[in-house]
Coordinates of C-alpha atoms in Angstrom, one line a residue:
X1 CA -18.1 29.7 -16.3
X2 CA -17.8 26.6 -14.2
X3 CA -16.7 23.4 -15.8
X4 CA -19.8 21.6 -16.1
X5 CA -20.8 24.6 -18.7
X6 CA -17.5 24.3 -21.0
X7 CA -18.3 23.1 -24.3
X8 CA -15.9 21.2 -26.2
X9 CA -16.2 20.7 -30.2
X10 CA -14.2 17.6 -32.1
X11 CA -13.9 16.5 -35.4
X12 CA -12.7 13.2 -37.2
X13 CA -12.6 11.0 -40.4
X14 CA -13.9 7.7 -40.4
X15 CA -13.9 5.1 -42.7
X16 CA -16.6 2.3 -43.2
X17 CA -15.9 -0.4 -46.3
X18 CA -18.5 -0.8 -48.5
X19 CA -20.3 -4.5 -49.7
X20 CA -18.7 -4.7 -53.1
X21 CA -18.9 -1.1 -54.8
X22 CA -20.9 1.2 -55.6
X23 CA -21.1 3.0 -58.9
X24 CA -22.9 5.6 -60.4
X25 CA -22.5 7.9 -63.8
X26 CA -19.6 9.7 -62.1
X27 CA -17.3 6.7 -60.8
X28 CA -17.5 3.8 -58.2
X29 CA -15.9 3.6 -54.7
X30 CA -15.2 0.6 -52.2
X31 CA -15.7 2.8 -49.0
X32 CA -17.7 5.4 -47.2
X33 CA -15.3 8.5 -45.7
X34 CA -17.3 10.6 -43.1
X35 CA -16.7 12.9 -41.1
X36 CA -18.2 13.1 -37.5
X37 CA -18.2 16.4 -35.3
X38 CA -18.5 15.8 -31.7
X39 CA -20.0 18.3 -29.2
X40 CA -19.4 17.6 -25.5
X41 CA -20.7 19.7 -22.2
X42 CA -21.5 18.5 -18.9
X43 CA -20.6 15.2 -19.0
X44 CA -23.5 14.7 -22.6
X45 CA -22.0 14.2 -26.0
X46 CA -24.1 15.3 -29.4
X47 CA -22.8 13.5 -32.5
X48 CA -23.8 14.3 -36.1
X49 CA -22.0 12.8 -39.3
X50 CA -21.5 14.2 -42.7
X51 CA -19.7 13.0 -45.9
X52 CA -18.2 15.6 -47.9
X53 CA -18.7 15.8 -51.8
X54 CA -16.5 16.0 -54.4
X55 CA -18.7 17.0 -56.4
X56 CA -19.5 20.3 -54.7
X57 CA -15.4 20.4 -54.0
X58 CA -15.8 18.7 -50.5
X59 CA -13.1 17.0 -49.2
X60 CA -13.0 15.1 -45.7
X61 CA -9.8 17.1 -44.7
X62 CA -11.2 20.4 -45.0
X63 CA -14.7 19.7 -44.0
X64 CA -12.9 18.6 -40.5
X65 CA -10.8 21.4 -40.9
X66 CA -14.0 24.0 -41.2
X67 CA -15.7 22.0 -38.2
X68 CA -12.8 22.3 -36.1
X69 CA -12.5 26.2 -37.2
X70 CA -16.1 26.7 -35.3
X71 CA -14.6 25.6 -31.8
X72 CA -14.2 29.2 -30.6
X73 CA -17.9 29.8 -31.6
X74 CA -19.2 26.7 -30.5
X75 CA -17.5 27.5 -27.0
X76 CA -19.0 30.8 -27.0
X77 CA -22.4 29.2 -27.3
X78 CA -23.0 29.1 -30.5
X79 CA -26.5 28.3 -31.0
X80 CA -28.4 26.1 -33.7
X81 CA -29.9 29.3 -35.2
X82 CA -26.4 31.4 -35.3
X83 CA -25.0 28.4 -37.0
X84 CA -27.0 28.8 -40.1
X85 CA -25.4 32.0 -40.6
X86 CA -22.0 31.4 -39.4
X87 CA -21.5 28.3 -41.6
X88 CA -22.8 27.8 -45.2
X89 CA -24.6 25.1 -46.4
X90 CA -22.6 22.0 -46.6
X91 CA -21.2 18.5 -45.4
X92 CA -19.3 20.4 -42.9
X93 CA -22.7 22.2 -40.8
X94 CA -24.9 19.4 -41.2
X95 CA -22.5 17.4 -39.1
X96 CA -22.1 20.5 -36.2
X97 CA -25.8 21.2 -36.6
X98 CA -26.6 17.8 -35.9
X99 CA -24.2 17.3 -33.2
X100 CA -25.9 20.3 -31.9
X101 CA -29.2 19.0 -32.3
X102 CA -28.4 15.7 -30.5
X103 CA -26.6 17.4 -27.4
X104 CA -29.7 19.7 -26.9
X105 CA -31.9 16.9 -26.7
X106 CA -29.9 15.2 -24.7
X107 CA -29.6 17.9 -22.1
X108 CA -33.5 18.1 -22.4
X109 CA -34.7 14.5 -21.9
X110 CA -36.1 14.9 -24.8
X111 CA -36.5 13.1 -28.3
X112 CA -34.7 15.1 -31.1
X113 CA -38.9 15.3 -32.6
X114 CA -40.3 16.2 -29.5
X115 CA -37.8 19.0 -28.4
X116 CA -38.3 20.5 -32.2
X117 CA -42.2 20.1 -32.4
X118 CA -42.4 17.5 -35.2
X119 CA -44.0 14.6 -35.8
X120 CA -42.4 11.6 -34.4
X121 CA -41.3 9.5 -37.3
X122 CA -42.4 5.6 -37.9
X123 CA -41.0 2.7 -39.6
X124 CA -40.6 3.9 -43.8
X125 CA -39.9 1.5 -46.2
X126 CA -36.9 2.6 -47.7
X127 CA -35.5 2.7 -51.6
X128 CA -32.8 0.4 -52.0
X129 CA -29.9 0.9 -54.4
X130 CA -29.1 -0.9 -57.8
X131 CA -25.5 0.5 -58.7
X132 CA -24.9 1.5 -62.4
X133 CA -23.4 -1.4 -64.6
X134 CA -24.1 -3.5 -67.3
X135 CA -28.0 -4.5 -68.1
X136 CA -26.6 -8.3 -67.3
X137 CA -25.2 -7.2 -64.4
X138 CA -28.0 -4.7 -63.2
X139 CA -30.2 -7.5 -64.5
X140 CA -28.5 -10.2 -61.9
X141 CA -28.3 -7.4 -58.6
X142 CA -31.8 -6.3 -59.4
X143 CA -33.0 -10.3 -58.9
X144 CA -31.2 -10.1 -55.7
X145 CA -33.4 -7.9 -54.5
X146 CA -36.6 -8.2 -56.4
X147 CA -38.4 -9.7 -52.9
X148 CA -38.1 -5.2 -52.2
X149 CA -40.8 -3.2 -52.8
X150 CA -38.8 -0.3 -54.0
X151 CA -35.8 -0.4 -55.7
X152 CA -33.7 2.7 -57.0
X153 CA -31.9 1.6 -60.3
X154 CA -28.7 3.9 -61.2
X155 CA -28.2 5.1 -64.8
X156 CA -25.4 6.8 -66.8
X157 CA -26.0 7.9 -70.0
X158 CA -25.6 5.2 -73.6
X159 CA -27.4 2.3 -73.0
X160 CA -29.6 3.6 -70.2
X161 CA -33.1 2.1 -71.9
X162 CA -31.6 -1.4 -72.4
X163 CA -30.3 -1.4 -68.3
X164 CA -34.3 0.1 -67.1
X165 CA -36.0 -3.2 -69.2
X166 CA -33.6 -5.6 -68.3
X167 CA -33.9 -4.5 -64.5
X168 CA -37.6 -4.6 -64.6
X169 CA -37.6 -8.1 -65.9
X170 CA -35.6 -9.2 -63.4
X171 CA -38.2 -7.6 -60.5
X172 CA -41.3 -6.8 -62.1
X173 CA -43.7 -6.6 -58.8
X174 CA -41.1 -3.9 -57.8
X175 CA -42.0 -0.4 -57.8
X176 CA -38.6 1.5 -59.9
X177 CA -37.3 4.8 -59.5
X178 CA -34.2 6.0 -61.6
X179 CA -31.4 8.1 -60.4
X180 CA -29.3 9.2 -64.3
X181 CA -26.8 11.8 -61.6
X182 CA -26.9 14.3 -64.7
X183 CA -25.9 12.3 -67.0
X184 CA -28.6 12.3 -70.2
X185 CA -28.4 15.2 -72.0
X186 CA -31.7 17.2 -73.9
X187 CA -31.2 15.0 -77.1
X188 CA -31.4 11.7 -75.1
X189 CA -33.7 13.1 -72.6
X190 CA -37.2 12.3 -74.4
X191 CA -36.2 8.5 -75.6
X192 CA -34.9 7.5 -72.5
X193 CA -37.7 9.2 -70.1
X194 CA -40.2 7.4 -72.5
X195 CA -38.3 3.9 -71.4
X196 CA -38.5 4.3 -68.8
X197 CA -42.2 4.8 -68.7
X198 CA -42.5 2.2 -70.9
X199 CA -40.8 0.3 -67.9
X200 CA -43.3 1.3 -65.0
X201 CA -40.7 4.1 -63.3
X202 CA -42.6 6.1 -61.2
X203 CA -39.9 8.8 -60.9
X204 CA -36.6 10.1 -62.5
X205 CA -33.8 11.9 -60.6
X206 CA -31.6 14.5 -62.2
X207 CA -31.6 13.6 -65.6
X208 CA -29.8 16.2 -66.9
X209 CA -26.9 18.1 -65.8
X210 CA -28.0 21.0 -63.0
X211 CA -27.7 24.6 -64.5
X212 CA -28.6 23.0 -67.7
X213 CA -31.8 21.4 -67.4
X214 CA -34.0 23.8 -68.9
X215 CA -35.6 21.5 -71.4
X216 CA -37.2 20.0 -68.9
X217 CA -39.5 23.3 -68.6
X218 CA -41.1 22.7 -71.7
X219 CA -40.9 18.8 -72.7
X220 CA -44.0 16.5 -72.1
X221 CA -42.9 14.6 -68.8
X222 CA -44.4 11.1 -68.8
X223 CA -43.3 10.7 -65.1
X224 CA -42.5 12.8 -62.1
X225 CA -39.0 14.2 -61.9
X226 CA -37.3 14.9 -59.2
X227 CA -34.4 17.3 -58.5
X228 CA -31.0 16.4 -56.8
X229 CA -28.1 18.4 -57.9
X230 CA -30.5 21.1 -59.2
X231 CA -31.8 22.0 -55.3
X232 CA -29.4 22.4 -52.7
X233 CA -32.1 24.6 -50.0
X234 CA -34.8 26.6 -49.8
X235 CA -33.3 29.7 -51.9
X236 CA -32.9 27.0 -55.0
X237 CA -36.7 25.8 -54.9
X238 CA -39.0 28.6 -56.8
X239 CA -36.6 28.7 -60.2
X240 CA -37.5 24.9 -60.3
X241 CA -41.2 24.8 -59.9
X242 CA -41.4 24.6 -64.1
X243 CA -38.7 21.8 -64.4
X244 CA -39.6 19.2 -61.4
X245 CA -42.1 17.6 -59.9
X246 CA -40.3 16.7 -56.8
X247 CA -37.1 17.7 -54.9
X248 CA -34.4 15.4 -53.2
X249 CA -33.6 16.7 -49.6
X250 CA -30.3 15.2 -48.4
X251 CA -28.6 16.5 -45.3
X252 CA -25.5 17.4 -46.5
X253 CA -26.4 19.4 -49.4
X254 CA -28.9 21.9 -46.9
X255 CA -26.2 21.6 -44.2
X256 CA -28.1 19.8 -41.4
X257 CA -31.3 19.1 -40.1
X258 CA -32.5 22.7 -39.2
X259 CA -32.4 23.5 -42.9
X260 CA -34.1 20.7 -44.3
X261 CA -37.1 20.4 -41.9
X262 CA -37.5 24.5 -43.4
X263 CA -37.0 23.4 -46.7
X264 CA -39.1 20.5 -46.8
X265 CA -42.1 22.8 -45.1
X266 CA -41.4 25.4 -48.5
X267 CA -40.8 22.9 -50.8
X268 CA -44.4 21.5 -49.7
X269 CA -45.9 25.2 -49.8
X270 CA -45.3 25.2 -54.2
X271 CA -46.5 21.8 -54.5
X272 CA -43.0 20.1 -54.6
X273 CA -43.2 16.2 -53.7
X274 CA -40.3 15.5 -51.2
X275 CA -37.1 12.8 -51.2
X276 CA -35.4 12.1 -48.2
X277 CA -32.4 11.1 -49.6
X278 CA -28.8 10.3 -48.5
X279 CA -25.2 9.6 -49.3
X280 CA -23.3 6.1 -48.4
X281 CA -22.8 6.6 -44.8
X282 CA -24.0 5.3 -41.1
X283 CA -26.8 4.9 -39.4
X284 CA -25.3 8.5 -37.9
X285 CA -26.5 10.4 -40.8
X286 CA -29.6 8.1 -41.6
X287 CA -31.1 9.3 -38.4
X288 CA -31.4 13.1 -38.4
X289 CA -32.9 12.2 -41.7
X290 CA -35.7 10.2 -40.3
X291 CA -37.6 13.2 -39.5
X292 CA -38.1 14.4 -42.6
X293 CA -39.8 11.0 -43.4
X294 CA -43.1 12.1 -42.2
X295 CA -43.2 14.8 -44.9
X296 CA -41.8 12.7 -47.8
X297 CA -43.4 10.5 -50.5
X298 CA -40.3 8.4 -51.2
X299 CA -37.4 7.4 -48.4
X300 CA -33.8 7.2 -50.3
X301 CA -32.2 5.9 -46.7
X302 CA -30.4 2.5 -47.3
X303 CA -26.8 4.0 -46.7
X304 CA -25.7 1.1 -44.0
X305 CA -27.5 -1.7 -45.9
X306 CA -24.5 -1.1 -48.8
X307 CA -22.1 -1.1 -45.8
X308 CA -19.6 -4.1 -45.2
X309 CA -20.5 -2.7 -41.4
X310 CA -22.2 -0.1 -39.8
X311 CA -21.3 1.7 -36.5
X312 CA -22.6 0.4 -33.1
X313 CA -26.4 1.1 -32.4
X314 CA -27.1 1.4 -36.0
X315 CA -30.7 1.8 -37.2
X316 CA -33.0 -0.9 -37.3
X317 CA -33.5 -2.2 -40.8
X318 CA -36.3 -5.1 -41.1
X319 CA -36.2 -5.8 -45.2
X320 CA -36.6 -2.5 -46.5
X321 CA -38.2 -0.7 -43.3
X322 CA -36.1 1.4 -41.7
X323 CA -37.3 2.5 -37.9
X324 CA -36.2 5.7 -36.0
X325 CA -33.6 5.8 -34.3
X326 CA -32.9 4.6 -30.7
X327 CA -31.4 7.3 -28.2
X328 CA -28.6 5.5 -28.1
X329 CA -27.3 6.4 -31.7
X330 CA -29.0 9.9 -32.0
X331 CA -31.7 12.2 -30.8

């Protein structure tokens, strides 16, 4: 093997503070940790980002760790397809796939779309995040941003109808979707979906707590709702055709971009509407995301605009649209 073919795999943590905090029903936090694998050969580098979940028991320590565990692999020439077998689905292999993804199409001359036969994505206007707090408080951020033409309002539980009204008083041209991260439970599950369609929502995310949402199979839903923590990839989608309307794709739950483009093709097959969602993170991970944005009826990508900062050659955010990304960052 000559030295222009050696491959070389790296992994590290990064930090990025965010604007303020950012709070949902589990807890707030003043900074996105990511992790960012790095896959060199022949003088091109691929990059892909991931942020580990605690919720899923990710941390950014071992999610480096089991990145850096695939450098024997990836030196072997470990392709994109092996990888989905060799790794399971996770923070960890959506950064490596994406890294993988973005030295491919470097070594091609291609765009990430192009070399995987997808549509090329355009500018999306994007949901923007209202973090969970008092309805005063939700009342004043949601004013801030009422001038956006989709706003996604977090909810946690007692209280949840008073926060929805006073938000959409504050922006009432804006159109409202909800994100309750499992917190309502059955016997709050009926009054608060009914305020919320008293409010204009047009959807509702994970109301109640995955593994435990059954009553949504046979409730009267007034609006569509969509699953988060319910649907991780494709092998979760047909158990919830009878409880959701629509599924949340994020990266790092599928464990990269090969998965999700699959999942979002079989979650379209039974008649799933489709979120492109994300975690708090860089323009990094916003942009494998981007190409699932031709398949999806809502865009869930404003990770860098809750950033203090974002990294260099960040996505281009114009208001709320959000255009692909230039070579220079990924794909």
């Amino acid at each position: 093997m000559t030295s222009s073919k050696l491959v070389s795999l790296a992994a590290r943590i990064e930090r990025f503070p965010i604007a303020g905090s950012f709070t949902i029903s589990r807890g707030a936090k003043t900074e996105a940790v990511t992790v960012v694998a790095e896959v060199s050969r022949g003088g091109l580098t691929g990059r892909g980002e991931c942020v580990p979940y605690p919720r899923y028991g990710e941390t950014p320590e071992a999610t480096q760790a089991a990145i850096q565990a695939m450098q024997e692999a990836v030196a072997g020439g470990l392709t994109r397809e092996a990888l989905q077998a060799a790794m399971p689905s996770g923070a960890a292999r959506n950064a490596l796939d994406c890294a993988l993804i973005d030295l491919e199409a470097k070594a091609a001359g291609l765009r990430a779309w192009n070399l995987l036969g997808r549509p090329a994505p355009a500018e999306r206007t994007t949901a923007y995040t209202i973090s969970l707090g008092t309805p005063k408080a939700m009342a004043a951020a949601a004013a801030k941003a009422a001038h956006r033409p989709l706003l996604k309002i977090k909810l946690g539980g007692d209280g949840d109808p008073e926060r929805i009204a006073a938000v959409r008083k504050a922006a009432p041209e804006a159109e409202l979707i909800v994100d309750a991260n499992e917190a309502w439970s059955e016997a709050s599950l009926e009054h608060n979906l009914a305020a919320c369609a008293a409010s204009g929502v047009t959807l509702v995310e994970q109301p109640l707590p995955a593994g435990r949402d059954e009553a949504l199979a046979w409730i009267r839903r007034p609006l569509s709702v969509c699953a988060d923590e319910s649907v991780h990839d494709r092998k979760s989608l047909a158990p919830l055709r009878e409880r959701y309307d629509a599924v949340n794709i994020k990266l790092d739950k599928t464990g990269g971009l090969t998965e999700a483009l699959a999942m979002a093709d079989a979650a379209q097959a039974l008649g799933f509407e489709i979120m492109i969602g994300c975690m708090v993170a860089t323009s990094l991970s916003m942009a494998p995301a981007m190409l699932v944005t031709p398949q999806a009826r809502f865009v869930d990508l404003d990770g860098p605009l809750l950033l203090a900062r974002d990294r260099d050659h960040g996505l281009r955010y114009d208001g709320s649209l959000v255009y692909p990304p230039d070579a220079s960052l990924w794909g």
